[in-house]
Amino acid sequence: MEKTEELLLQKTRSIPAVIRDGYRLYTGNFKRLFRASWIVALIYALCFAMMMSTLINDMLGIIVLTTSYGLQTMTDTEFTTEFVKTGMSVLLFTVAMLALASYAFGACAEHRQSGQINRAAHWWGTFHLKPFLRLLIVSLWLTLIMLVVEAAFAAIIYGVVHAGIVDSLWKSLATIALLIILVCVAGAFLLPLAYPAVRYVVSGTPSWKMPFKGYGVGLRHWSLLFVTMLVSSIVTGLLTFICELPAFVIGTANAKAYAGSAMGDPLGLPENMALMAFLAFFIAGFVQAYVHLYSIFPLYYAYGSIEQQEQELL
């Protein structure tokens, strides 16, 4: 009971406490989360393996051969087909990623209401439809906002290039530095959206209206959100790198093989290389799924801490 009280959502927490309690809530309920989500995690791993295999086995070869010979190595129809296939694999992986994340947000919603994460009702798990729909809506709005930001950056780059500002090495470096600064500034202004986004996915009502009411509150607690996301990203990034190390090895081998093939050498890859790569990505994707789920729980506690601090100010 004492541990349950310590992990309640409505509590003002420091940044280390947010990260620590997020870790404790995740690891303390890992068996229940695993039981609820293992089938979706398998689908996530399958989609990840399909996407990575397509990117490395197909797109990497196209890029290397196109760089060496141009588009004459394949017809326009084949070229378009490969890009459509790659786009579909990325789309399927994105949907699987959102479905998997909805389990963590669904668990957070249960914990917010009852102070605990419920055990899955069935051996095949329990799908949380409402968190998935809310997460889908948030993702679509964030995608729209990012497209607007990218369009603004594209306009800046177009203006800089056509104004002749990048006609020397030093001016080019200065332009790149300016764009990096602009990206950082844009990221700083977009960061407070994390608070209303998490609040909406955990406890909101599904609606197609923009779900980011409360941006000002997130802006006041910018440092909490920034450090929480930074630490979570570092932890999950390092673990993801370890999980995907086979991808880097296989990708490098394939890149060298295709580069050599473009120069007229034999491809030099084993016949079952594609199957080996697919299995490696599948296993890595399954482990990676539960690595990435952790990052949601510190954000959940950051949201709870912000809510509590705002109530204390009233």
XYZ file of C-alpha atoms in Angstrom, residues 92-281:
190
model
C 2.137 0.013 -41.400
C 4.973 0.366 -38.902
C 3.648 3.766 -37.794
C 0.158 2.336 -37.156
C 1.661 -0.612 -35.242
C 3.757 1.814 -33.190
C 0.674 3.856 -32.269
C -1.241 0.676 -31.384
C 1.582 -0.465 -29.115
C 1.892 2.959 -27.459
C -1.860 2.934 -26.785
C -1.317 0.044 -24.351
C 1.032 2.155 -22.243
C -1.325 5.143 -22.354
C -4.254 2.852 -21.545
C -2.339 1.553 -18.530
C -1.659 5.157 -17.490
C -5.379 5.946 -17.779
C -6.202 2.977 -15.530
C -3.565 4.047 -13.032
C -4.890 7.614 -13.025
C -8.398 6.416 -12.143
C -7.709 3.582 -9.705
C -4.087 3.963 -8.614
C -3.113 0.663 -10.213
C -2.709 -1.041 -13.587
C -5.245 -3.789 -14.136
C -4.348 -7.289 -15.212
C -5.353 -8.158 -18.780
C -8.660 -9.985 -18.927
C -7.478 -12.487 -21.562
C -4.253 -14.321 -22.351
C -4.171 -12.524 -25.710
C -4.313 -9.155 -23.980
C -6.736 -6.245 -23.902
C -6.780 -3.595 -26.617
C -7.387 -0.025 -25.428
C -9.450 1.492 -28.251
C -10.023 4.973 -26.789
C -6.325 5.700 -26.052
C -5.499 4.464 -29.569
C -8.046 6.808 -31.173
C -6.868 9.738 -29.050
C -3.244 8.944 -29.876
C -4.110 8.742 -33.582
C -5.791 12.169 -33.447
C -2.805 13.712 -31.642
C -0.412 12.156 -34.167
C -2.366 13.534 -37.126
C -2.402 17.042 -35.645
C 1.312 16.867 -34.815
C 2.017 15.698 -38.366
C 0.076 18.663 -39.719
C 2.015 21.073 -37.495
C 5.326 19.505 -38.541
C 4.379 19.834 -42.210
C 3.752 23.543 -41.665
C 7.137 23.897 -39.931
C 8.879 21.970 -42.708
C 7.198 24.138 -45.331
C 8.493 27.229 -43.535
C 12.031 25.797 -43.478
C 11.769 24.880 -47.169
C 10.753 28.475 -47.955
C 13.732 29.795 -45.980
C 16.147 27.450 -47.769
C 14.651 28.368 -51.149
C 15.004 32.076 -50.394
C 18.565 31.699 -49.133
C 19.677 29.701 -52.177
C 18.035 31.967 -54.740
C 19.343 35.079 -52.996
C 22.875 33.845 -53.664
C 23.816 33.810 -49.976
C 25.431 30.360 -50.191
C 27.917 31.194 -52.924
C 30.937 30.419 -50.752
C 31.980 27.778 -48.236
C 31.846 30.067 -45.212
C 28.450 31.449 -46.166
C 27.196 27.896 -46.664
C 28.407 26.895 -43.210
C 26.793 29.992 -41.713
C 23.515 29.111 -43.456
C 23.646 25.557 -42.107
C 24.322 26.902 -38.608
C 21.350 29.269 -38.957
C 19.079 26.410 -39.993
C 20.240 24.338 -37.015
C 19.422 27.249 -34.723
C 15.994 27.591 -36.332
C 15.348 23.863 -35.821
C 16.298 24.157 -32.136
C 14.062 27.204 -31.700
C 11.151 25.426 -33.423
C 11.695 22.375 -31.207
C 11.723 24.583 -28.099
C 8.376 26.131 -29.075
C 6.841 22.746 -29.938
C 8.007 21.046 -26.720
C 5.197 22.439 -24.489
C 2.721 20.562 -26.701
C 3.813 17.414 -24.851
C 1.743 18.372 -21.788
C -1.658 18.845 -23.483
C -0.932 15.868 -25.763
C -0.324 13.472 -22.850
C -3.276 14.915 -20.925
C -5.549 14.395 -23.925
C -4.421 10.819 -24.640
C -4.714 9.791 -20.978
C -8.000 11.449 -20.063
C -9.458 13.356 -23.034
C -12.609 12.794 -25.071
C -11.981 11.657 -28.679
C -12.655 14.601 -30.989
C -11.137 15.911 -34.214
C -10.657 19.357 -32.676
C -7.063 20.433 -32.024
C -6.170 18.681 -28.732
C -3.487 21.113 -27.575
C -5.420 23.384 -25.217
C -3.058 24.100 -22.337
C 0.018 25.092 -24.338
C 0.671 27.966 -21.915
C 0.736 25.561 -18.969
C 3.263 23.387 -20.764
C 5.315 26.479 -21.536
C 5.480 27.399 -17.818
C 6.832 23.913 -17.052
C 9.154 23.795 -20.049
C 12.213 22.718 -18.051
C 10.392 19.734 -16.509
C 9.207 18.538 -19.906
C 12.592 19.150 -21.538
C 14.706 17.280 -18.987
C 12.193 14.439 -18.721
C 12.118 13.935 -22.488
C 15.884 14.387 -22.791
C 16.727 11.743 -20.178
C 14.091 9.338 -21.510
C 15.376 9.839 -25.055
C 18.971 9.177 -24.006
C 18.025 5.978 -22.161
C 15.765 4.638 -24.909
C 18.178 5.814 -27.613
C 21.119 3.900 -26.140
C 19.025 0.762 -25.619
C 17.568 1.078 -29.123
C 21.057 1.352 -30.589
C 21.998 -1.894 -28.857
C 18.801 -3.565 -30.115
C 19.360 -2.375 -33.673
C 23.084 -3.075 -33.829
C 22.439 -6.021 -36.182
C 20.692 -3.563 -38.515
C 23.791 -1.368 -38.701
C 26.018 -4.380 -39.365
C 23.737 -5.826 -42.047
C 23.124 -2.391 -43.561
C 26.853 -1.720 -43.868
C 27.422 -5.138 -45.433
C 24.595 -4.599 -47.914
C 25.796 -1.090 -48.776
C 29.305 -2.359 -49.551
C 27.902 -5.282 -51.530
C 25.646 -3.048 -53.640
C 28.429 -0.535 -54.136
C 30.670 -3.318 -55.380
C 27.878 -4.635 -57.604
C 27.484 -1.173 -59.103
C 31.170 -1.275 -60.005
C 30.752 -4.645 -61.741
C 31.784 -6.985 -58.892
C 29.645 -9.982 -57.867
C 27.097 -9.172 -55.171
C 28.841 -11.449 -52.661
C 25.945 -11.916 -50.220
C 24.740 -15.297 -48.898
C 21.559 -16.645 -50.487
C 19.681 -16.565 -47.163
C 20.899 -13.064 -46.253
C 17.448 -11.533 -46.703
C 15.853 -14.099 -44.365
C 18.627 -13.652 -41.788
C 18.162 -9.894 -41.909
C 14.387 -10.213 -41.506
C 14.729 -12.480 -38.455
C 17.322 -10.196 -36.890
C 15.060 -7.172 -37.336
